[in-house]
Structures are given as C-alpha cells and as structure tokens.
CSV table of C-alpha atoms in Angstrom, one decimal:
chain,number,residue,atom,x,y,z
A,1,UNK,CA,52.3,-37.6,30.7
A,2,UNK,CA,54.8,-34.9,31.2
A,3,UNK,CA,53.6,-31.9,29.2
A,4,UNK,CA,56.9,-30.3,28.0
A,5,UNK,CA,58.2,-33.7,26.8
A,6,UNK,CA,54.9,-34.3,24.9
A,7,UNK,CA,55.1,-30.9,23.2
A,8,UNK,CA,58.7,-31.3,22.2
A,9,UNK,CA,58.0,-34.8,20.9
A,10,UNK,CA,54.9,-33.5,19.0
A,11,UNK,CA,57.0,-30.7,17.4
A,12,UNK,CA,59.6,-33.2,16.4
A,13,UNK,CA,57.0,-35.5,14.9
A,14,UNK,CA,55.4,-32.6,13.1
A,15,UNK,CA,58.7,-31.4,11.6
A,16,UNK,CA,59.4,-34.9,10.3
A,17,UNK,CA,55.9,-35.1,9.0
A,18,UNK,CA,56.2,-31.7,7.2
A,19,UNK,CA,59.5,-32.6,5.6
A,20,UNK,CA,58.2,-36.0,4.4
A,21,UNK,CA,55.0,-34.5,3.1
A,22,UNK,CA,57.0,-31.8,1.2
A,23,UNK,CA,59.2,-34.5,-0.4
A,24,UNK,CA,56.2,-36.6,-1.3
A,25,UNK,CA,54.1,-33.9,-2.8
A,26,UNK,CA,56.7,-31.3,-3.7
A,27,UNK,CA,54.4,-28.5,-2.6
A,28,UNK,CA,55.1,-26.2,0.4
A,29,UNK,CA,51.4,-25.3,0.6
A,30,UNK,CA,50.2,-28.9,0.7
A,31,UNK,CA,52.8,-29.8,3.3
A,32,UNK,CA,51.8,-26.8,5.4
A,33,UNK,CA,48.1,-27.6,5.3
A,34,UNK,CA,48.5,-31.3,6.0
A,35,UNK,CA,50.9,-30.5,8.8
A,36,UNK,CA,48.3,-28.2,10.4
A,37,UNK,CA,45.7,-31.0,10.1
A,38,UNK,CA,48.1,-33.4,11.7
A,39,UNK,CA,48.8,-31.0,14.5
A,40,UNK,CA,45.1,-30.7,15.3
A,41,UNK,CA,44.7,-34.5,15.3
A,42,UNK,CA,47.7,-34.8,17.7
A,43,UNK,CA,46.2,-32.1,20.0
A,44,UNK,CA,42.8,-33.9,20.0
A,45,UNK,CA,44.5,-37.2,20.9
A,46,UNK,CA,46.5,-35.5,23.7
A,47,UNK,CA,43.3,-33.9,25.1
A,48,UNK,CA,41.5,-37.3,25.0
A,49,UNK,CA,44.5,-39.0,26.7
A,50,UNK,CA,44.4,-36.4,29.5
A,51,UNK,CA,40.7,-36.8,29.9
A,52,UNK,CA,41.1,-40.6,30.2
A,53,UNK,CA,43.9,-40.2,32.8
A,54,UNK,CA,41.8,-37.8,34.9
A,55,UNK,CA,38.8,-40.0,34.6
A,56,UNK,CA,40.7,-43.0,35.9
A,57,UNK,CA,42.2,-41.1,38.8
A,58,UNK,CA,38.8,-39.7,39.7
A,59,UNK,CA,37.3,-43.3,39.7
A,60,UNK,CA,40.2,-44.6,41.8
A,61,UNK,CA,39.8,-41.7,44.3
A,62,UNK,CA,36.1,-42.3,44.5
A,63,UNK,CA,36.6,-46.1,45.2
A,64,UNK,CA,39.3,-45.4,47.8
A,65,UNK,CA,37.1,-42.8,49.5
A,66,UNK,CA,34.1,-45.2,49.4
A,67,UNK,CA,36.2,-48.1,50.8
A,68,UNK,CA,37.6,-45.9,53.6
A,69,UNK,CA,34.2,-44.7,54.5
A,70,UNK,CA,32.9,-48.3,54.7
A,71,UNK,CA,35.7,-49.3,57.0
A,72,UNK,CA,35.0,-46.3,59.3
A,73,UNK,CA,31.3,-47.2,59.6
A,74,UNK,CA,32.1,-50.8,60.4
A,75,UNK,CA,34.5,-49.9,63.2
A,76,UNK,CA,32.2,-47.3,64.7
C-alpha cells in the first residue's frame, strides 16, 4: 500500500461521500459530522490493513530465518 496514493484516494472518497450526504440530508452540519465519522472509519481500516501486512511479513521473515537456520545446522 503506497501511502500517498491511499491518502489521495481517501480524500477523493470523502469528498464524494460529503457531497452525497449533503444532497441526501440537505444539511451541511450532518454531512460534516458523517464525513468525519467516515474518515475515522477509513483511518482505522487503513491502520488494520498495515498491521496485517506487517504481521504477514514478520511471519514470513521468521519462517525464512528458521528454515535457513535448520539448513545451516544440517550441513554443519
């Protein structure tokens, strides 16, 4: 996940969401509050996505290190 692309995409999605919410409810205040809530939900999702990617990479590195270590002990 390339961070600047994610942020620009998120801003675009929030703008579309804000405009749609304004047209549906006709209230700037309601559109603003719901857009803020949507932004928080998007950030939480992005954070969880990053945690999952880091966790997978850590697991992969641990397995690779373990496998390389086992090969070294077998050849020694």
